[in-house]
mmCIF file of C-alpha atoms in Angstrom:
data_model
loop_
_atom_site.group_PDB
_atom_site.id
_atom_site.type_symbol
_atom_site.label_atom_id
_atom_site.label_comp_id
_atom_site.label_asym_id
_atom_site.label_seq_id
_atom_site.Cartn_x
_atom_site.Cartn_y
_atom_site.Cartn_z
ATOM 1 C CA TYR M 269 36.840 32.103 9.146
ATOM 2 C CA GLY M 270 38.421 34.048 6.380
ATOM 3 C CA GLY M 271 40.942 31.258 5.985
ATOM 4 C CA GLU M 272 41.488 30.956 9.741
ATOM 5 C CA ARG M 273 40.399 27.992 11.902
ATOM 6 C CA MET M 274 38.154 29.382 14.640
ATOM 7 C CA ILE M 275 36.559 27.928 17.811
ATOM 8 C CA PHE M 276 33.142 29.054 18.969
ATOM 9 C CA ALA M 277 32.727 28.455 22.712
ATOM 10 C CA SER M 278 29.872 29.059 25.116
ATOM 11 C CA ALA M 279 29.742 28.842 28.902
ATOM 12 C CA ARG M 280 26.838 28.236 31.238
ATOM 13 C CA ASP M 281 26.775 28.469 35.007
ATOM 14 C CA VAL M 282 25.718 24.986 36.308
ATOM 15 C CA THR M 283 26.509 25.627 39.955
ATOM 16 C CA GLU M 284 22.884 25.239 41.050
ATOM 17 C CA ARG M 285 22.417 22.052 39.081
ATOM 18 C CA VAL M 286 25.584 20.483 40.499
ATOM 19 C CA ARG M 287 24.592 21.554 44.006
ATOM 20 C CA ALA M 288 21.139 19.996 43.502
ATOM 21 C CA GLU M 289 22.702 16.748 42.257
ATOM 22 C CA GLU M 290 25.015 16.642 45.264
ATOM 23 C CA GLU M 291 22.115 17.247 47.636
ATOM 24 C CA LEU M 292 20.120 14.507 45.910
ATOM 25 C CA ARG M 293 23.061 12.137 46.175
ATOM 26 C CA GLU M 294 23.489 12.942 49.858
ATOM 27 C CA SER M 295 19.776 12.495 50.431
ATOM 28 C CA GLU M 296 19.817 9.098 48.708
ATOM 29 C CA GLU M 297 22.820 8.016 50.779
ATOM 30 C CA GLN M 298 21.106 9.103 53.985
ATOM 31 C CA TYR M 299 17.901 7.328 52.934
ATOM 32 C CA ARG M 300 19.788 4.146 52.084
ATOM 33 C CA GLY M 301 21.707 4.337 55.359
ATOM 34 C CA LEU M 302 18.425 4.698 57.216
ATOM 35 C CA ILE M 303 16.939 1.700 55.410
ATOM 36 C CA GLU M 304 19.955 -0.426 56.274
ATOM 37 C CA THR M 305 19.537 0.290 59.992
ATOM 38 C CA VAL M 306 15.888 -0.741 60.317
ATOM 39 C CA GLN M 307 14.996 -4.302 61.325
ATOM 40 C CA GLU M 308 12.262 -4.703 58.715
ATOM 41 C CA GLY M 309 13.172 -6.043 55.309
ATOM 42 C CA ILE M 310 12.649 -3.365 52.655
ATOM 43 C CA ALA M 311 12.843 -3.759 48.893
ATOM 44 C CA SER M 312 12.087 -1.754 45.799
ATOM 45 C CA ILE M 313 9.961 -3.816 43.411
ATOM 46 C CA ALA M 314 9.845 -3.012 39.693
ATOM 47 C CA ALA M 315 6.530 -2.940 37.860
ATOM 48 C CA GLU M 316 7.652 -5.437 35.214
ATOM 49 C CA GLY M 317 7.478 -8.956 36.656
ATOM 50 C CA GLY M 318 7.762 -7.828 40.257
ATOM 51 C CA ILE M 319 11.567 -7.883 40.007
ATOM 52 C CA ILE M 320 13.601 -6.756 43.024
ATOM 53 C CA SER M 321 15.738 -3.763 42.044
ATOM 54 C CA TYR M 322 17.077 -3.040 45.523
ATOM 55 C CA CYS M 323 16.753 -4.497 49.032
ATOM 56 C CA ASN M 324 18.357 -3.980 52.412
ATOM 57 C CA ASP M 325 20.257 -6.584 54.448
ATOM 58 C CA ALA M 326 17.249 -7.449 56.611
ATOM 59 C CA TYR M 327 15.161 -8.303 53.529
ATOM 60 C CA ALA M 328 17.943 -10.447 52.105
ATOM 61 C CA GLU M 329 18.538 -12.235 55.422
ATOM 62 C CA ILE M 330 14.905 -13.362 55.615
ATOM 63 C CA LEU M 331 15.115 -14.916 52.139
ATOM 64 C CA GLY M 332 18.574 -16.388 52.746
ATOM 65 C CA LEU M 333 20.579 -14.575 50.064
ATOM 66 C CA SER M 334 22.748 -11.470 49.854
ATOM 67 C CA PRO M 335 21.226 -8.207 48.563
ATOM 68 C CA ASP M 336 23.251 -8.491 45.348
ATOM 69 C CA GLU M 337 22.003 -12.046 44.784
ATOM 70 C CA LEU M 338 18.388 -10.950 45.224
ATOM 71 C CA VAL M 339 18.533 -8.126 42.684
ATOM 72 C CA GLY M 340 16.911 -9.414 39.511
ATOM 73 C CA LYS M 341 14.910 -12.081 41.312
ATOM 74 C CA SER M 342 11.254 -11.915 42.300
ATOM 75 C CA PHE M 343 9.601 -12.326 45.693
ATOM 76 C CA PHE M 344 7.358 -14.865 43.945
ATOM 77 C CA ASP M 345 10.404 -17.122 43.437
ATOM 78 C CA PHE M 346 10.287 -17.922 47.160
ATOM 79 C CA LEU M 347 6.590 -18.826 47.321
ATOM 80 C CA ASP M 348 4.767 -22.127 46.871
ATOM 81 C CA GLU M 349 2.042 -22.163 44.251
ATOM 82 C CA GLU M 350 -0.875 -21.555 46.635
ATOM 83 C CA GLU M 351 1.032 -18.763 48.363
ATOM 84 C CA ARG M 352 1.978 -17.274 44.999
ATOM 85 C CA ASP M 353 -1.697 -16.923 44.083
ATOM 86 C CA LYS M 354 -2.296 -14.970 47.303
ATOM 87 C CA ALA M 355 0.658 -12.661 46.643
ATOM 88 C CA MET M 356 -0.398 -12.146 43.009
ATOM 89 C CA LEU M 357 -3.806 -10.929 44.148
ATOM 90 C CA GLN M 358 -2.128 -8.417 46.467
ATOM 91 C CA ARG M 359 0.044 -7.189 43.572
ATOM 92 C CA GLU M 360 -3.061 -6.578 41.457
ATOM 93 C CA LEU M 361 -4.547 -4.547 44.295
ATOM 94 C CA ARG M 362 -1.362 -2.453 44.529
ATOM 95 C CA MET M 363 -1.510 -1.736 40.816
ATOM 96 C CA GLU M 364 -4.949 -0.255 41.491
ATOM 97 C CA GLY M 365 -3.420 2.099 44.042
ATOM 98 C CA LEU M 366 -4.087 0.201 47.276
ATOM 99 C CA VAL M 367 -1.597 -0.398 50.071
ATOM 100 C CA THR M 368 -1.647 -4.127 50.805
ATOM 101 C CA ALA M 369 -0.826 -6.121 53.934
ATOM 102 C CA TYR M 370 -0.890 -9.902 54.132
ATOM 103 C CA GLU M 371 0.886 -12.909 55.627
ATOM 104 C CA VAL M 372 2.507 -15.549 53.484
ATOM 105 C CA ARG M 373 4.860 -18.511 53.938
ATOM 106 C CA VAL M 374 8.165 -18.337 52.064
ATOM 107 C CA THR M 375 10.809 -20.960 51.377
ATOM 108 C CA ALA M 376 14.222 -19.396 51.999
ATOM 109 C CA ALA M 377 17.258 -20.250 49.893
ATOM 110 C CA ASP M 378 18.363 -22.881 52.442
ATOM 111 C CA GLY M 379 14.984 -24.648 52.205
ATOM 112 C CA SER M 380 13.647 -23.455 55.557
ATOM 113 C CA LYS M 381 10.021 -22.346 55.790
ATOM 114 C CA LYS M 382 9.260 -18.927 57.254
ATOM 115 C CA ASP M 383 6.062 -17.047 57.948
ATOM 116 C CA VAL M 384 6.345 -13.486 56.675
ATOM 117 C CA SER M 385 4.161 -10.429 57.155
ATOM 118 C CA ALA M 386 4.372 -8.401 53.928
ATOM 119 C CA THR M 387 3.271 -4.840 53.199
ATOM 120 C CA GLY M 388 3.324 -3.243 49.755
ATOM 121 C CA SER M 389 2.994 0.456 48.929
ATOM 122 C CA PRO M 390 2.460 1.315 45.240
ATOM 123 C CA ILE M 391 4.529 3.904 43.368
ATOM 124 C CA PHE M 392 3.225 5.696 40.265
ATOM 125 C CA ASN M 393 4.885 7.646 37.451
ATOM 126 C CA PRO M 394 3.928 11.304 36.867
ATOM 127 C CA ASP M 395 1.584 10.166 34.102
ATOM 128 C CA GLY M 396 -0.268 7.921 36.555
ATOM 129 C CA SER M 397 1.109 4.614 35.281
ATOM 130 C CA TYR M 398 2.212 1.982 37.777
ATOM 131 C CA ALA M 399 5.970 2.197 38.432
ATOM 132 C CA GLY M 400 6.373 -0.497 41.056
ATOM 133 C CA ALA M 401 6.181 -0.767 44.820
ATOM 134 C CA VAL M 402 8.079 -0.539 48.060
ATOM 135 C CA GLN M 403 7.715 -3.840 49.900
ATOM 136 C CA THR M 404 8.335 -4.406 53.588
ATOM 137 C CA ILE M 405 8.592 -7.899 55.050
ATOM 138 C CA VAL M 406 8.937 -9.054 58.657
ATOM 139 C CA ASP M 407 9.730 -12.596 59.822
ATOM 140 C CA VAL M 408 6.797 -13.588 62.079
ATOM 141 C CA THR M 409 7.649 -17.304 62.288
ATOM 142 C CA GLN M 410 8.212 -17.244 66.047
ATOM 143 C CA ARG M 411 5.007 -15.304 66.632
ATOM 144 C CA LYS M 412 2.977 -17.710 64.483
ATOM 145 C CA ARG M 413 4.551 -20.681 66.258
ATOM 146 C CA ALA M 414 3.708 -19.200 69.655
ATOM 147 C CA GLU M 415 0.133 -18.514 68.547
ATOM 148 C CA GLU M 416 -0.203 -22.098 67.294
ATOM 149 C CA GLU M 417 1.156 -23.465 70.572
ATOM 150 C CA ILE M 418 -1.351 -21.357 72.498
ATOM 151 C CA ARG M 419 -4.191 -22.627 70.285
ATOM 152 C CA GLU M 420 -3.078 -26.235 70.736
ATOM 153 C CA THR M 421 -2.718 -25.810 74.488
ATOM 154 C CA ASN M 422 -6.173 -24.244 74.760
ATOM 155 C CA ALA M 423 -7.646 -27.025 72.626
ATOM 156 C CA ARG M 424 -6.051 -29.708 74.827
ATOM 157 C CA MET M 425 -7.257 -27.978 77.989
ATOM 158 C CA GLU M 426 -10.772 -27.807 76.569
ATOM 159 C CA LEU M 427 -10.576 -31.487 75.630
ATOM 160 C CA LEU M 428 -9.511 -32.434 79.152
ATOM 161 C CA ARG M 429 -12.259 -30.266 80.621
ATOM 162 C CA MET M 430 -14.901 -31.943 78.464
ATOM 163 C CA ILE M 431 -13.632 -35.433 79.318
ATOM 164 C CA THR M 432 -13.568 -34.621 83.029
ATOM 165 C CA THR M 433 -17.081 -33.196 82.868
ATOM 166 C CA THR M 434 -18.286 -36.294 81.033
ATOM 167 C CA ALA M 435 -16.713 -38.641 83.575
ATOM 168 C CA ASN M 436 -18.438 -36.765 86.386
ATOM 169 C CA GLU M 437 -21.861 -36.561 84.760
ATOM 170 C CA VAL M 438 -22.222 -40.070 83.276
ATOM 171 C CA SER M 439 -22.895 -42.835 85.781
ATOM 172 C CA ASP M 440 -22.127 -45.720 83.391
ATOM 173 C CA PHE M 441 -18.372 -46.415 83.096
ATOM 174 C CA GLU M 442 -18.460 -47.800 79.561
ATOM 175 C CA GLU M 443 -20.543 -44.873 78.328
ATOM 176 C CA ALA M 444 -18.041 -42.437 79.852
ATOM 177 C CA VAL M 445 -15.187 -44.201 78.038
ATOM 178 C CA ARG M 446 -17.053 -44.191 74.714
ATOM 179 C CA ILE M 447 -17.795 -40.472 74.960
ATOM 180 C CA SER M 448 -14.168 -39.793 75.918
ATOM 181 C CA LEU M 449 -12.972 -41.714 72.857
ATOM 182 C CA GLU M 450 -15.332 -39.686 70.670
ATOM 183 C CA LEU M 451 -13.939 -36.445 72.092
ATOM 184 C CA VAL M 452 -10.315 -37.500 71.589
ATOM 185 C CA LEU M 453 -10.931 -38.596 67.999
ATOM 186 C CA ALA M 454 -12.802 -35.382 67.223
ATOM 187 C CA HIS M 455 -9.805 -33.435 68.562
ATOM 188 C CA THR M 456 -7.101 -35.423 66.735
ATOM 189 C CA GLY M 457 -8.910 -36.459 63.565
ATOM 190 C CA TRP M 458 -7.795 -40.075 64.049
ATOM 191 C CA PRO M 459 -10.007 -42.799 62.497
ATOM 192 C CA VAL M 460 -9.652 -45.395 65.297
ATOM 193 C CA GLY M 461 -10.002 -45.155 69.067
ATOM 194 C CA HIS M 462 -9.785 -48.041 71.539
ATOM 195 C CA ALA M 463 -9.691 -48.447 75.313
ATOM 196 C CA TYR M 464 -7.694 -50.911 77.438
ATOM 197 C CA LEU M 465 -8.187 -51.859 81.066
ATOM 198 C CA VAL M 466 -5.402 -52.798 83.463
ATOM 199 C CA GLU M 467 -5.686 -56.012 85.456
ATOM 200 C CA GLY M 468 -3.888 -56.499 88.767
ATOM 201 C CA GLY M 469 -2.961 -52.899 89.594
ATOM 202 C CA SER M 470 -0.424 -50.601 87.953
ATOM 203 C CA GLY M 471 2.025 -53.433 87.277
ATOM 204 C CA GLY M 472 -0.556 -55.729 85.697
ATOM 205 C CA GLU M 473 -1.373 -56.514 82.086
ATOM 206 C CA THR M 474 -3.406 -54.330 79.755
ATOM 207 C CA VAL M 475 -6.529 -56.099 78.554
ATOM 208 C CA SER M 476 -8.343 -55.117 75.383
ATOM 209 C CA THR M 477 -12.004 -54.128 75.756
ATOM 210 C CA ASP M 478 -14.808 -54.005 73.235
ATOM 211 C CA LEU M 479 -14.869 -50.214 73.548
ATOM 212 C CA TRP M 480 -14.006 -48.882 70.101
ATOM 213 C CA GLN M 481 -14.681 -45.831 67.978
ATOM 214 C CA LEU M 482 -14.204 -46.664 64.289
ATOM 215 C CA GLU M 483 -14.526 -44.401 61.283
ATOM 216 C CA ASP M 484 -14.803 -47.453 58.992
ATOM 217 C CA PRO M 485 -15.675 -50.636 60.983
ATOM 218 C CA GLN M 486 -15.455 -52.917 57.943
ATOM 219 C CA ARG M 487 -11.992 -51.721 56.942
ATOM 220 C CA PHE M 488 -10.572 -52.228 60.445
ATOM 221 C CA GLU M 489 -12.355 -55.515 61.178
ATOM 222 C CA ASP M 490 -9.153 -57.614 61.068
ATOM 223 C CA PHE M 491 -7.243 -55.052 63.120
ATOM 224 C CA VAL M 492 -9.951 -55.142 65.807
ATOM 225 C CA ARG M 493 -9.946 -58.946 65.836
ATOM 226 C CA VAL M 494 -6.163 -59.183 66.284
ATOM 227 C CA THR M 495 -6.145 -56.433 68.909
ATOM 228 C CA GLU M 496 -8.909 -57.901 71.068
ATOM 229 C CA GLY M 497 -7.004 -61.154 71.407
ATOM 230 C CA THR M 498 -3.781 -59.472 72.536
ATOM 231 C CA ARG M 499 -2.574 -58.658 76.065
ATOM 232 C CA PHE M 500 0.308 -56.361 76.870
ATOM 233 C CA VAL M 501 2.642 -56.390 79.843
ATOM 234 C CA PRO M 502 4.372 -53.153 80.884
ATOM 235 C CA GLY M 503 6.907 -52.119 78.228
ATOM 236 C CA LEU M 504 5.532 -54.333 75.438
ATOM 237 C CA GLY M 505 3.761 -52.745 72.503
ATOM 238 C CA LEU M 506 2.192 -49.306 72.490
ATOM 239 C CA PRO M 507 -0.278 -49.954 75.364
ATOM 240 C CA GLY M 508 2.505 -51.560 77.416
ATOM 241 C CA ARG M 509 4.770 -48.547 76.914
ATOM 242 C CA VAL M 510 2.029 -46.207 78.067
ATOM 243 C CA LEU M 511 1.423 -48.421 81.104
ATOM 244 C CA GLU M 512 5.115 -48.494 81.987
ATOM 245 C CA SER M 513 5.860 -44.789 81.516
ATOM 246 C CA GLY M 514 2.556 -43.219 82.523
ATOM 247 C CA GLU M 515 3.085 -40.761 79.640
ATOM 248 C CA PRO M 516 1.490 -40.303 76.200
ATOM 249 C CA VAL M 517 3.239 -42.325 73.485
ATOM 250 C CA TRP M 518 2.750 -42.382 69.721
ATOM 251 C CA ILE M 519 4.241 -44.156 66.724
ATOM 252 C CA THR M 520 4.736 -42.418 63.390
ATOM 253 C CA ASP M 521 4.697 -45.722 61.464
ATOM 254 C CA ILE M 522 3.630 -48.881 63.305
ATOM 255 C CA SER M 523 4.760 -51.101 60.411
ATOM 256 C CA GLU M 524 8.357 -50.122 61.198
ATOM 257 C CA ASP M 525 8.004 -50.532 64.983
ATOM 258 C CA SER M 526 9.850 -53.669 66.129
ATOM 259 C CA ASN M 527 8.083 -53.510 69.517
ATOM 260 C CA SER M 528 4.592 -53.846 68.065
ATOM 261 C CA SER M 529 2.897 -57.249 67.832
ATOM 262 C CA ARG M 530 0.320 -55.793 65.419
ATOM 263 C CA ALA M 531 2.798 -54.371 62.929
ATOM 264 C CA ARG M 532 2.087 -56.929 60.173
ATOM 265 C CA THR M 533 -1.689 -56.551 60.448
ATOM 266 C CA ALA M 534 -1.388 -52.776 60.507
ATOM 267 C CA LYS M 535 0.824 -52.782 57.417
ATOM 268 C CA ASP M 536 -1.678 -54.964 55.517
ATOM 269 C CA LEU M 537 -4.437 -52.475 56.379
ATOM 270 C CA GLY M 538 -2.367 -49.415 55.547
ATOM 271 C CA VAL M 539 -2.453 -48.293 59.177
ATOM 272 C CA LYS M 540 0.430 -46.054 60.189
#
């Protein structure tokens, strides 16, 4: 100014702003520390594409990756197609302002299947637009497994009760066996049921009877014919193994069972 180089300076007191930023930072650190200590998996989900922007260790452990590896991925990446449709519907409900809760099966990074209970709480911008969600997930695999075991146990107990009741109420032996076969097949969903009798006491041979329950008699005609002409001593074939052990026995693929005399016929019929 007037041939001199001048500096114009202004000062503003920002103490309150800095203090507010420090308090916000401390609050965020406390909040994050709290999130890291809870057992539930918690993640912040962005509005665009449902991308994970942050998650705690518990969330990452359920999906089998580290928190850093999960950032940028989507929860949908860990879902099968039918499960993805269910989760997508829940996301649409969150975008409408609803808190959602549902159970879904995920495939973790190591390939293991897990049942997960998921809860999503929507977050909105000041202008009312959808900003994303906070998602909580809990591994309920053990609970679901226990519930399934209880259901199966109850179903087996009911089956045994019905068979016992039938045996007591029906005077004709063959009719009791036929009804029992019907009950077992209804319980298992198997297409073929057949009864053997034991000749000569517990150490005798199993003898095929004409007591069958067949979903498709024509399809299994050859299998029935071969079976009815076959006897089993203890330890030989499936009936012989049951006779010897006194325990339930099953074969996952009879065509690969070297101890089965009906393996070839079963393979030709597509029987497993």
